[in-house]
Amino acid sequence: MAATAFSASKFTQSFSLNSTRSVDRPPLFPASHPLKTTPSSFLGSTRKLSLSSPSSSTSRRRRRRPSRSPAVVAVSEVVKEKKSKSNVSLSNPLITNEEGLELYEDMVLGRSFEDMCAQMYYRGKMFGFVHLYNGQEAVSTGFIKLLKQEDCVVSTYRDHVHALSKGVPARAVMSELFGKTTGCCRGQGGSMHMFSKEHNLLGGFAFIGEGIPVATGAAFTSKYRREVLKEADCDHVTLAFFGDGTCNNGQFFECLNMAALWKLPIVFVVENNLWAIGMSHLRATSDPEIWKKGPAFGMPGVHVDGMDVLKVREVAKEAIGRARRGEGPTLVECETYRFRGHSLADPDELRDPAEKARYASRDPISALKKYMFENNLASEAELKAIDKKIDELVEDAVEFADESPLPARSQLLENVFADPRGFGIGPDGRYRCEDPKFTEGTAQV
Amino acid sequence: MSAILRKIIAPGGIPAWGIRVIASRTYSSSAGGKEMTVRDALNSALDEEMSADPSVLLMGEEVGEYQGAYKVSKGLLDKYGPKRVIDTPITEAGFTGMAVGAAYHGLRPVVEFMTFNFSMQAIDHIINSAAKSNYMSSGQISVPIVFRGPNGAAAGVGAQHSQCYAAWYASCPGLKVLAPYNSEDARGLLKAAIRDPDPVVFLENELLYGESFPISAEALDSSFCLPIGKAKIEREGKDVTIVAFSKMVGYALKAAEILAKEGVSAEVINLRSIRPLDRATINTSVRKTNRLVTVEEGFPQHGVGAEICASIVEESFEYLDAPVERITGADVPMPYAANLERMAVPQVDDIVRAAKRTCYRSVPVAVNA
């Protein structure tokens, strides 16, 4: 196919890791994409881009199809235009003062919490597999802060910050990590399995790709509730977070297909941090541009700079809005980076220090700080106050977790089944769970 | 005698609750009960549960327009519409995971696997997302889902379509595993499974779908439900206990007939529920008869029979008069040729021979099945 040769050359040009990309990268294939039909309301500002309008009109003439709206444009370009216009006018920043402080606080909470996790791990208070989110806070904050409490989030093993952004109290998360009974899952889940029914955080999955079908199911439920159970105002959206490595997994494609087929209210958020433990994304993937996989299934695929929380937020608004209106799923690829290794047990030797330094200079928290100062959205004092508040919150969470008790022996057998008669009938002919010793942890099973 | 209620149904007769009736074994209905095929029993159970609860939905390959790969879901699409009877693409991992996600969030999906062999593509979701979730989330997220489909060997379908998964699923905590035998089992257990708040693996048998069994008026009632975790004594006896599930119960009953003619009175237990295993019933029976034969279609190593044997040795060792006999499928992938297939699956004479061995009525011979 001619397009492949074209894409190969584009690849070597614009995908080299040694150049600062993303902010400066031109949108790829706007003119030659066969799937573009009627201009969508997705990313309304795409209509302003001169590059995409001629192609959209030609493809409209060429192919009549019911409105499917794949926007195959680098959003970063769009937002950059918006931002440059706003810098000129200085009167139209993307966020208000309150929103800015909220975003800042959430990102600082994520960062401080993860740093504290690392400390606690090296002191032996936390154990097992711990995967930290440092550097990727913009994605979590940018997306989750736009959700309602009833919307669902499904994540992977790198789920502490998703839980915090969704509203799970820091104390509950820290206790869970320490394995105490006051944790959000009473110590039975652990770092990789954060669940919260109250905040609609449906996990925390260790197997990659496992959360994606579960998220698709939650989105399916939302649609089912609206259409079959007749809960007319049920417009809950589900966000599925996963990484670049997962995009090579079969379940990912199966769910892209079903979500687009049945127009489920879901947003697939790819946190492309370029590395799957020690496997570089470029070594593992035939076509590393993940956003392109969306249009192949009939949904928009968008690429966004995941180190910039405002850009992520703009894209998220549009994608979540689309899902809420019933227009179907979106695939959003956030280019981001994790400052630490894959997990706390990962020596992180394979990544180039220059690459790490480059991304560290694009730290999302510093970027937001700078933006807020430049646009007079917050003062130094306000931000310092937030920093202090978060420090205290995290300290308090650690203290709380430290002082919490370990789970009681009887907790071992609890919650295996919702209906505990699943443990069967004991030798005396009655259900095992009716034996009072069962919950004391002294019964023989 | 133990306090466990023993339900004995004389085939063709009226069920006797708590009254012991010596079962007279005839398949031809004599005392005028209705008959129903297992397929119709499953269909009616699904129909009733779906009409009672709008959050119950059925999804799987070919369940809708094709009326079900084995016609179990016949008529359901017309009755409930495509939003509740969903034809999925061929993506076991995807749609099983999706159903689990829907169950997390309050729906009660019934996932049909065309055969349980295909569930291997989705086993990660059955075990990791469904079975373990209630535990990992400490009770916050229960998964009221049912995975059903034909299990075990059919006729001449080859190695990849003939495996029995009872042992695999039954070893996993957090799952309930059911294996019905006749229409009453099918109806009662499926209804119980759908109403259950936990993940249930419901193992049917393709060859039993078309078989007709007598069914009582009570079982036809829409609130009929069998308890999960209780086995049923299909036939009372005093010389040897034969434990089986699914299709092998039929074989065991036939073997019991043959043995009766030779003066050996066999007690046949229909497990109904592989997990939780009704150890109490089995142990009580063995303490009465002192001999045990377990029958299953699956592979011998780490099978259901192995677990039952271990349970008996742990709890009723002194009562055994003979070593436990395990009859299982052959330790080979299922061959295709008809005669080889017959050798790879337990047959009625294997059961008869094993029972006689435990009664020391024949020279001990190495088990060949």
PDB file of N, CA, C and O in Angstrom, chain A residues 388-445:
ATOM      1  N   LYS A 388       1.550  23.053  50.942  1.00  0.00           N
ATOM      2  CA  LYS A 388       1.624  22.734  52.387  1.00  0.00           C
ATOM      3  C   LYS A 388       0.456  21.858  52.797  1.00  0.00           C
ATOM      4  O   LYS A 388       0.611  20.874  53.519  1.00  0.00           O
ATOM      5  N   LYS A 389      -0.721  22.237  52.311  1.00  0.00           N
ATOM      6  CA  LYS A 389      -1.925  21.479  52.660  1.00  0.00           C
ATOM      7  C   LYS A 389      -1.776  20.025  52.241  1.00  0.00           C
ATOM      8  O   LYS A 389      -2.096  19.097  52.992  1.00  0.00           O
ATOM      9  N   ILE A 390      -1.289  19.825  51.036  1.00  0.00           N
ATOM     10  CA  ILE A 390      -1.156  18.457  50.536  1.00  0.00           C
ATOM     11  C   ILE A 390      -0.112  17.689  51.341  1.00  0.00           C
ATOM     12  O   ILE A 390      -0.291  16.523  51.673  1.00  0.00           O
ATOM     13  N   ASP A 391       0.980  18.358  51.680  1.00  0.00           N
ATOM     14  CA  ASP A 391       2.001  17.686  52.487  1.00  0.00           C
ATOM     15  C   ASP A 391       1.398  17.171  53.774  1.00  0.00           C
ATOM     16  O   ASP A 391       1.634  16.037  54.182  1.00  0.00           O
ATOM     17  N   GLU A 392       0.625  18.061  54.389  1.00  0.00           N
ATOM     18  CA  GLU A 392       0.006  17.655  55.655  1.00  0.00           C
ATOM     19  C   GLU A 392      -0.963  16.512  55.446  1.00  0.00           C
ATOM     20  O   GLU A 392      -1.029  15.571  56.248  1.00  0.00           O
ATOM     21  N   LEU A 393      -1.715  16.573  54.361  1.00  0.00           N
ATOM     22  CA  LEU A 393      -2.683  15.521  54.075  1.00  0.00           C
ATOM     23  C   LEU A 393      -1.989  14.181  53.922  1.00  0.00           C
ATOM     24  O   LEU A 393      -2.420  13.160  54.462  1.00  0.00           O
ATOM     25  N   VAL A 394      -0.887  14.179  53.190  1.00  0.00           N
ATOM     26  CA  VAL A 394      -0.190  12.915  52.949  1.00  0.00           C
ATOM     27  C   VAL A 394       0.441  12.396  54.239  1.00  0.00           C
ATOM     28  O   VAL A 394       0.394  11.204  54.533  1.00  0.00           O
ATOM     29  N   GLU A 395       1.007  13.317  55.018  1.00  0.00           N
ATOM     30  CA  GLU A 395       1.581  12.907  56.314  1.00  0.00           C
ATOM     31  C   GLU A 395       0.505  12.275  57.187  1.00  0.00           C
ATOM     32  O   GLU A 395       0.709  11.255  57.827  1.00  0.00           O
ATOM     33  N   ASP A 396      -0.635  12.950  57.182  1.00  0.00           N
ATOM     34  CA  ASP A 396      -1.739  12.447  57.993  1.00  0.00           C
ATOM     35  C   ASP A 396      -2.167  11.062  57.506  1.00  0.00           C
ATOM     36  O   ASP A 396      -2.452  10.165  58.311  1.00  0.00           O
ATOM     37  N   ALA A 397      -2.174  10.884  56.192  1.00  0.00           N
ATOM     38  CA  ALA A 397      -2.565   9.581  55.647  1.00  0.00           C
ATOM     39  C   ALA A 397      -1.603   8.500  56.116  1.00  0.00           C
ATOM     40  O   ALA A 397      -2.000   7.400  56.487  1.00  0.00           O
ATOM     41  N   VAL A 398      -0.316   8.822  56.124  1.00  0.00           N
ATOM     42  CA  VAL A 398       0.676   7.833  56.563  1.00  0.00           C
ATOM     43  C   VAL A 398       0.481   7.495  58.026  1.00  0.00           C
ATOM     44  O   VAL A 398       0.498   6.335  58.422  1.00  0.00           O
ATOM     45  N   GLU A 399       0.274   8.551  58.817  1.00  0.00           N
ATOM     46  CA  GLU A 399       0.067   8.301  60.254  1.00  0.00           C
ATOM     47  C   GLU A 399      -1.141   7.423  60.469  1.00  0.00           C
ATOM     48  O   GLU A 399      -1.120   6.479  61.262  1.00  0.00           O
ATOM     49  N   PHE A 400      -2.215   7.777  59.787  1.00  0.00           N
ATOM     50  CA  PHE A 400      -3.446   7.016  59.922  1.00  0.00           C
ATOM     51  C   PHE A 400      -3.212   5.557  59.559  1.00  0.00           C
ATOM     52  O   PHE A 400      -3.626   4.634  60.270  1.00  0.00           O
ATOM     53  N   ALA A 401      -2.536   5.359  58.449  1.00  0.00           N
ATOM     54  CA  ALA A 401      -2.302   3.989  57.982  1.00  0.00           C
ATOM     55  C   ALA A 401      -1.425   3.233  58.969  1.00  0.00           C
ATOM     56  O   ALA A 401      -1.666   2.070  59.275  1.00  0.00           O
ATOM     57  N   ASP A 402      -0.423   3.908  59.474  1.00  0.00           N
ATOM     58  CA  ASP A 402       0.476   3.291  60.450  1.00  0.00           C
ATOM     59  C   ASP A 402      -0.260   2.811  61.678  1.00  0.00           C
ATOM     60  O   ASP A 402       0.005   1.738  62.205  1.00  0.00           O
ATOM     61  N   GLU A 403      -1.175   3.681  62.115  1.00  0.00           N
ATOM     62  CA  GLU A 403      -1.854   3.338  63.357  1.00  0.00           C
ATOM     63  C   GLU A 403      -3.002   2.367  63.158  1.00  0.00           C
ATOM     64  O   GLU A 403      -3.514   1.819  64.121  1.00  0.00           O
ATOM     65  N   SER A 404      -3.403   2.142  61.927  1.00  0.00           N
ATOM     66  CA  SER A 404      -4.555   1.258  61.705  1.00  0.00           C
ATOM     67  C   SER A 404      -4.180  -0.179  61.984  1.00  0.00           C
ATOM     68  O   SER A 404      -3.030  -0.574  61.831  1.00  0.00           O
ATOM     69  N   PRO A 405      -5.170  -0.960  62.392  1.00  0.00           N
ATOM     70  CA  PRO A 405      -4.863  -2.355  62.706  1.00  0.00           C
ATOM     71  C   PRO A 405      -4.749  -3.210  61.455  1.00  0.00           C
ATOM     72  O   PRO A 405      -5.338  -2.921  60.431  1.00  0.00           O
ATOM     73  N   LEU A 406      -4.026  -4.310  61.608  1.00  0.00           N
ATOM     74  CA  LEU A 406      -3.979  -5.306  60.540  1.00  0.00           C
ATOM     75  C   LEU A 406      -5.312  -6.030  60.496  1.00  0.00           C
ATOM     76  O   LEU A 406      -6.030  -6.057  61.486  1.00  0.00           O
ATOM     77  N   PRO A 407      -5.636  -6.649  59.366  1.00  0.00           N
ATOM     78  CA  PRO A 407      -6.915  -7.360  59.325  1.00  0.00           C
ATOM     79  C   PRO A 407      -6.950  -8.501  60.348  1.00  0.00           C
ATOM     80  O   PRO A 407      -5.943  -9.142  60.611  1.00  0.00           O
ATOM     81  N   ALA A 408      -8.139  -8.743  60.894  1.00  0.00           N
ATOM     82  CA  ALA A 408      -8.288  -9.835  61.855  1.00  0.00           C
ATOM     83  C   ALA A 408      -8.224 -11.172  61.128  1.00  0.00           C
ATOM     84  O   ALA A 408      -8.455 -11.257  59.931  1.00  0.00           O
ATOM     85  N   ARG A 409      -7.916 -12.197  61.859  1.00  0.00           N
ATOM     86  CA  ARG A 409      -7.820 -13.536  61.263  1.00  0.00           C
ATOM     87  C   ARG A 409      -9.096 -13.926  60.539  1.00  0.00           C
ATOM     88  O   ARG A 409      -9.068 -14.582  59.509  1.00  0.00           O
ATOM     89  N   SER A 410     -10.205 -13.531  61.117  1.00  0.00           N
ATOM     90  CA  SER A 410     -11.470 -13.956  60.542  1.00  0.00           C
ATOM     91  C   SER A 410     -11.693 -13.337  59.170  1.00  0.00           C
ATOM     92  O   SER A 410     -12.524 -13.807  58.413  1.00  0.00           O
ATOM     93  N   GLN A 411     -10.940 -12.308  58.845  1.00  0.00           N
ATOM     94  CA  GLN A 411     -11.159 -11.661  57.570  1.00  0.00           C
ATOM     95  C   GLN A 411     -10.683 -12.515  56.401  1.00  0.00           C
ATOM     96  O   GLN A 411     -11.040 -12.277  55.263  1.00  0.00           O
ATOM     97  N   LEU A 412      -9.889 -13.514  56.674  1.00  0.00           N
ATOM     98  CA  LEU A 412      -9.349 -14.326  55.595  1.00  0.00           C
ATOM     99  C   LEU A 412     -10.446 -14.933  54.741  1.00  0.00           C
ATOM    100  O   LEU A 412     -10.391 -14.943  53.522  1.00  0.00           O
ATOM    101  N   LEU A 413     -11.470 -15.454  55.406  1.00  0.00           N
ATOM    102  CA  LEU A 413     -12.493 -16.159  54.654  1.00  0.00           C
ATOM    103  C   LEU A 413     -13.655 -15.272  54.258  1.00  0.00           C
ATOM    104  O   LEU A 413     -14.606 -15.742  53.661  1.00  0.00           O
ATOM    105  N   GLU A 414     -13.567 -13.998  54.587  1.00  0.00           N
ATOM    106  CA  GLU A 414     -14.705 -13.145  54.270  1.00  0.00           C
ATOM    107  C   GLU A 414     -14.675 -12.675  52.834  1.00  0.00           C
ATOM    108  O   GLU A 414     -13.625 -12.511  52.239  1.00  0.00           O
ATOM    109  N   ASN A 415     -15.831 -12.439  52.318  1.00  0.00           N
ATOM    110  CA  ASN A 415     -15.979 -11.841  50.991  1.00  0.00           C
ATOM    111  C   ASN A 415     -15.497 -12.692  49.840  1.00  0.00           C
ATOM    112  O   ASN A 415     -15.277 -12.196  48.758  1.00  0.00           O
ATOM    113  N   VAL A 416     -15.334 -13.981  50.042  1.00  0.00           N
ATOM    114  CA  VAL A 416     -15.024 -14.806  48.878  1.00  0.00           C
ATOM    115  C   VAL A 416     -16.259 -14.856  48.002  1.00  0.00           C
ATOM    116  O   VAL A 416     -16.213 -14.754  46.786  1.00  0.00           O
ATOM    117  N   PHE A 417     -17.397 -15.012  48.659  1.00  0.00           N
ATOM    118  CA  PHE A 417     -18.663 -15.007  47.944  1.00  0.00           C
ATOM    119  C   PHE A 417     -19.547 -13.917  48.509  1.00  0.00           C
ATOM    120  O   PHE A 417     -19.491 -13.618  49.681  1.00  0.00           O
ATOM    121  N   ALA A 418     -20.405 -13.372  47.676  1.00  0.00           N
ATOM    122  CA  ALA A 418     -21.415 -12.459  48.204  1.00  0.00           C
ATOM    123  C   ALA A 418     -22.424 -13.275  48.992  1.00  0.00           C
ATOM    124  O   ALA A 418     -22.964 -12.836  49.998  1.00  0.00           O
ATOM    125  N   ASP A 419     -22.663 -14.494  48.525  1.00  0.00           N
ATOM    126  CA  ASP A 419     -23.549 -15.397  49.249  1.00  0.00           C
ATOM    127  C   ASP A 419     -22.662 -16.460  49.856  1.00  0.00           C
ATOM    128  O   ASP A 419     -22.239 -17.389  49.181  1.00  0.00           O
ATOM    129  N   PRO A 420     -22.380 -16.350  51.143  1.00  0.00           N
ATOM    130  CA  PRO A 420     -21.358 -17.231  51.710  1.00  0.00           C
ATOM    131  C   PRO A 420     -21.735 -18.693  51.769  1.00  0.00           C
ATOM    132  O   PRO A 420     -20.910 -19.527  52.088  1.00  0.00           O
ATOM    133  N   ARG A 421     -22.984 -19.006  51.398  1.00  0.00           N
ATOM    134  CA  ARG A 421     -23.301 -20.426  51.351  1.00  0.00           C
ATOM    135  C   ARG A 421     -22.487 -21.118  50.268  1.00  0.00           C
ATOM    136  O   ARG A 421     -22.482 -22.323  50.154  1.00  0.00           O
ATOM    137  N   GLY A 422     -21.792 -20.321  49.497  1.00  0.00           N
ATOM    138  CA  GLY A 422     -20.905 -20.894  48.504  1.00  0.00           C
ATOM    139  C   GLY A 422     -19.781 -21.729  49.093  1.00  0.00           C
ATOM    140  O   GLY A 422     -19.139 -22.481  48.378  1.00  0.00           O
ATOM    141  N   PHE A 423     -19.582 -21.596  50.397  1.00  0.00           N
ATOM    142  CA  PHE A 423     -18.565 -22.445  51.009  1.00  0.00           C
ATOM    143  C   PHE A 423     -19.080 -23.846  51.259  1.00  0.00           C
ATOM    144  O   PHE A 423     -18.344 -24.696  51.727  1.00  0.00           O
ATOM    145  N   GLY A 424     -20.320 -24.048  50.984  1.00  0.00           N
ATOM    146  CA  GLY A 424     -20.818 -25.412  51.001  1.00  0.00           C
ATOM    147  C   GLY A 424     -21.285 -25.871  52.362  1.00  0.00           C
ATOM    148  O   GLY A 424     -21.396 -25.118  53.322  1.00  0.00           O
ATOM    149  N   ILE A 425     -21.536 -27.150  52.394  1.00  0.00           N
ATOM    150  CA  ILE A 425     -22.129 -27.743  53.592  1.00  0.00           C
ATOM    151  C   ILE A 425     -21.030 -28.414  54.389  1.00  0.00           C
ATOM    152  O   ILE A 425     -20.205 -29.145  53.842  1.00  0.00           O
ATOM    153  N   GLY A 426     -21.051 -28.160  55.677  1.00  0.00           N
ATOM    154  CA  GLY A 426     -20.028 -28.741  56.530  1.00  0.00           C
ATOM    155  C   GLY A 426     -20.393 -30.159  56.931  1.00  0.00           C
ATOM    156  O   GLY A 426     -21.436 -30.669  56.576  1.00  0.00           O
ATOM    157  N   PRO A 427     -19.509 -30.789  57.685  1.00  0.00           N
ATOM    158  CA  PRO A 427     -19.758 -32.190  58.040  1.00  0.00           C
ATOM    159  C   PRO A 427     -21.012 -32.387  58.896  1.00  0.00           C
ATOM    160  O   PRO A 427     -21.562 -33.472  58.933  1.00  0.00           O
ATOM    161  N   ASP A 428     -21.441 -31.309  59.544  1.00  0.00           N
ATOM    162  CA  ASP A 428     -22.625 -31.504  60.369  1.00  0.00           C
ATOM    163  C   ASP A 428     -23.913 -31.301  59.601  1.00  0.00           C
ATOM    164  O   ASP A 428     -24.983 -31.255  60.171  1.00  0.00           O
ATOM    165  N   GLY A 429     -23.802 -31.108  58.305  1.00  0.00           N
ATOM    166  CA  GLY A 429     -25.015 -31.019  57.507  1.00  0.00           C
ATOM    167  C   GLY A 429     -25.555 -29.619  57.340  1.00  0.00           C
ATOM    168  O   GLY A 429     -26.474 -29.397  56.568  1.00  0.00           O
ATOM    169  N   ARG A 430     -24.978 -28.650  58.068  1.00  0.00           N
ATOM    170  CA  ARG A 430     -25.458 -27.288  57.871  1.00  0.00           C
ATOM    171  C   ARG A 430     -24.465 -26.553  56.981  1.00  0.00           C
ATOM    172  O   ARG A 430     -23.325 -26.988  56.819  1.00  0.00           O
ATOM    173  N   TYR A 431     -24.909 -25.406  56.463  1.00  0.00           N
ATOM    174  CA  TYR A 431     -23.987 -24.610  55.677  1.00  0.00           C
ATOM    175  C   TYR A 431     -22.816 -24.165  56.548  1.00  0.00           C
ATOM    176  O   TYR A 431     -22.995 -23.750  57.677  1.00  0.00           O
ATOM    177  N   ARG A 432     -21.633 -24.219  55.972  1.00  0.00           N
ATOM    178  CA  ARG A 432     -20.420 -23.871  56.725  1.00  0.00           C
ATOM    179  C   ARG A 432     -20.475 -22.475  57.305  1.00  0.00           C
ATOM    180  O   ARG A 432     -20.010 -22.217  58.391  1.00  0.00           O
ATOM    181  N   CYS A 433     -21.046 -21.555  56.547  1.00  0.00           N
ATOM    182  CA  CYS A 433     -21.000 -20.173  57.005  1.00  0.00           C
ATOM    183  C   CYS A 433     -21.880 -19.953  58.213  1.00  0.00           C
ATOM    184  O   CYS A 433     -21.814 -18.915  58.852  1.00  0.00           O
ATOM    185  N   GLU A 434     -22.727 -20.922  58.515  1.00  0.00           N
ATOM    186  CA  GLU A 434     -23.568 -20.757  59.694  1.00  0.00           C
ATOM    187  C   GLU A 434     -22.830 -21.139  60.973  1.00  0.00           C
ATOM    188  O   GLU A 434     -23.266 -20.858  62.061  1.00  0.00           O
ATOM    189  N   ASP A 435     -21.718 -21.772  60.810  1.00  0.00           N
ATOM    190  CA  ASP A 435     -20.916 -22.157  61.968  1.00  0.00           C
ATOM    191  C   ASP A 435     -20.265 -20.909  62.549  1.00  0.00           C
ATOM    192  O   ASP A 435     -19.520 -20.242  61.858  1.00  0.00           O
ATOM    193  N   PRO A 436     -20.535 -20.560  63.792  1.00  0.00           N
ATOM    194  CA  PRO A 436     -19.987 -19.303  64.317  1.00  0.00           C
ATOM    195  C   PRO A 436     -18.473 -19.259  64.288  1.00  0.00           C
ATOM    196  O   PRO A 436     -17.883 -18.206  64.161  1.00  0.00           O
ATOM    197  N   LYS A 437     -17.843 -20.419  64.343  1.00  0.00           N
ATOM    198  CA  LYS A 437     -16.382 -20.403  64.343  1.00  0.00           C
ATOM    199  C   LYS A 437     -15.833 -19.985  62.984  1.00  0.00           C
ATOM    200  O   LYS A 437     -14.688 -19.644  62.853  1.00  0.00           O
ATOM    201  N   PHE A 438     -16.677 -20.041  61.980  1.00  0.00           N
ATOM    202  CA  PHE A 438     -16.232 -19.735  60.622  1.00  0.00           C
ATOM    203  C   PHE A 438     -15.689 -18.323  60.541  1.00  0.00           C
ATOM    204  O   PHE A 438     -14.629 -18.080  60.023  1.00  0.00           O
ATOM    205  N   THR A 439     -16.462 -17.397  61.107  1.00  0.00           N
ATOM    206  CA  THR A 439     -16.001 -16.028  60.994  1.00  0.00           C
ATOM    207  C   THR A 439     -14.944 -15.703  62.031  1.00  0.00           C
ATOM    208  O   THR A 439     -14.332 -14.665  61.964  1.00  0.00           O
ATOM    209  N   GLU A 440     -14.749 -16.584  62.987  1.00  0.00           N
ATOM    210  CA  GLU A 440     -13.648 -16.328  63.920  1.00  0.00           C
ATOM    211  C   GLU A 440     -12.335 -16.807  63.350  1.00  0.00           C
ATOM    212  O   GLU A 440     -11.300 -16.627  63.939  1.00  0.00           O
ATOM    213  N   GLY A 441     -12.435 -17.461  62.224  1.00  0.00           N
ATOM    214  CA  GLY A 441     -11.204 -17.908  61.608  1.00  0.00           C
ATOM    215  C   GLY A 441     -10.653 -19.181  62.209  1.00  0.00           C
ATOM    216  O   GLY A 441      -9.528 -19.551  61.960  1.00  0.00           O
ATOM    217  N   THR A 442     -11.446 -19.852  62.993  1.00  0.00           N
ATOM    218  CA  THR A 442     -10.912 -21.078  63.581  1.00  0.00           C
ATOM    219  C   THR A 442     -11.568 -22.330  63.021  1.00  0.00           C
ATOM    220  O   THR A 442     -11.203 -23.428  63.367  1.00  0.00           O
ATOM    221  N   ALA A 443     -12.551 -22.161  62.169  1.00  0.00           N
ATOM    222  CA  ALA A 443     -13.193 -23.349  61.611  1.00  0.00           C
ATOM    223  C   ALA A 443     -12.255 -23.988  60.587  1.00  0.00           C
ATOM    224  O   ALA A 443     -11.418 -23.320  59.997  1.00  0.00           O
ATOM    225  N   GLN A 444     -12.412 -25.261  60.398  1.00  0.00           N
ATOM    226  CA  GLN A 444     -11.597 -25.943  59.398  1.00  0.00           C
ATOM    227  C   GLN A 444     -12.286 -25.819  58.059  1.00  0.00           C
ATOM    228  O   GLN A 444     -13.446 -26.115  57.928  1.00  0.00           O
ATOM    229  N   VAL A 445     -11.548 -25.405  57.077  1.00  0.00           N
ATOM    230  CA  VAL A 445     -12.133 -25.359  55.736  1.00  0.00           C
ATOM    231  C   VAL A 445     -11.341 -26.303  54.862  1.00  0.00           C
ATOM    232  O   VAL A 445     -10.162 -26.147  54.692  1.00  0.00           O
TER     233      VAL A 445
END
